[in-house]
Amino acid sequence: MTSPSEQPQRNQGKDLGLTLCPSCQQLMSHKATHCSRCGSTLAFRDYSSLQKSWALLITAAILLIPANIYPITIFTSQGQTRHDTIFTGITHLIDLNILPIAVILFTASILVPILKICGLTIYLLAISFRLPISKKRLMVGFHVIEWIGRWSMLDLFVISITAAVVNMGQLLDAKPGPAATAFALVILLTQIAAKVLDTRLLWDRLESQDDTNRNTESS
Amino acid sequence: MKLLTEHECADTSVTLCRSCDLVIRKRALPSSVRALCPRCHTPIYDAPYCSLNGMLALCLTAIIFFIPANLLPVLELHFLGSIRTTTISEGAMAVANQGYWVVAIAVLTSAVIAPGLLLLSVLSQILIIKYRLQVPFFRDILKRLLKYHGLLSQLTMLEIYMISIFVSVFQLTDYTDIYLGMGTFCFAMLFLVTLFLQREYHLEHMWSVLDD
Ligand SMILES: [Zn+2]
Ligand SMILES: [Zn+2]
């Protein structure tokens, strides 16, 4: 046990028998099963969320492969048909000298999904295997991942607008390709994986390790 | 900061961080300042002040723009004398007709359904708080609406759709003549008004209305 005066920051809700309602942020005793204000079921810690999050993340990582190797748009101009994957679509934009749009699409469709999957993997590994990574840094990264994740939707919106307006048969035509569904699922699954995770687990788990270290140092 | 006793926690001057479970003593904040968790930087609370009438005005304005934003074309394509236009829903339908219904649902949900439901939900919340808060039936409805508010605002992606329209225009200028439709103007207004509405709206404050 650490004394409160030495470690004021170690004062967690679980030490006081308190928990926060997940939907309305009402402070409740951890013995209560339902929130007094909104009636939500209270979970002191959701230990199963780690497994759910892993399962969703692994599925998303697998789907990232078809999302990148199959064509995402099929574009016909004057009888010639191009099958563009996410990557060749972006290189094509660079060839056309539309660099700003290429940068936006590269960030939204390639950088963000990869950063998200790698970031979440590091985060889950840190909880599951108690890796010695700065918790503060992990948590800041997690908030960034939560925020940028939705921007991947950009490519899907662009595809739907283009497919609807560019529809002139052999002369000019745009259609989505098989990668579109895989890509949509990658966004969806990674977003849910971050959402279901009970982030308090990170602080609990690494906390106990820190405490054992401190005890061995002091003894 | 000293260790808090159980007695002290009974009052409302203390809260927990929802990300890392740290106990935080609440202090009075000037308005438009947000308290962040000192340990993990999650936003914890802010000085909740919503002007109900201001929100009502913003909400009604947004609903007025919502209708033309969805009915008028967002893009017009002029090609060999013929004109093609598309609205947001037609865009979603076009990909659904090709068999990509996962994409269609994603587009429809984040650009049409979630923003629409969000505006209706906020409107009902304001009206209940203004006129019907004492009736148990309406209190119950308010509770349900508040519970789903977080989900709805996360699914709302107006800003991303806005950027997508401009990206599409730039992508297509090399092949054909493309123009922004009236729908784009209404959509941009809808986006701006919704942005201000979401800045004005504080979920925590709405919950606290139920307390007294
Ligand atoms: Zn609650
Ligand atoms: Zn925190």
PDB file of C-alpha atoms and ligand atoms in Angstrom, chain A residues 21 23-24 26 35 38 40, ligand 1:
ATOM      1  CA  CYS A  21     -22.489   5.730 -14.859  1.00  0.00           C
ATOM      2  CA  SER A  23     -24.256   6.916 -20.062  1.00  0.00           C
ATOM      3  CA  CYS A  24     -25.047   9.891 -17.824  1.00  0.00           C
ATOM      4  CA  GLN A  26     -23.669  10.098 -12.470  1.00  0.00           C
ATOM      5  CA  CYS A  35     -27.897   4.019 -12.195  1.00  0.00           C
ATOM      6  CA  CYS A  38     -30.955   7.015 -15.987  1.00  0.00           C
ATOM      7  CA  SER A  40     -28.390   2.103 -17.107  1.00  0.00           C
TER       8      SER A  40
HETATM    9 ZN    ZN C   1     -26.812   7.024 -15.416  1.00  0.00          ZN
END
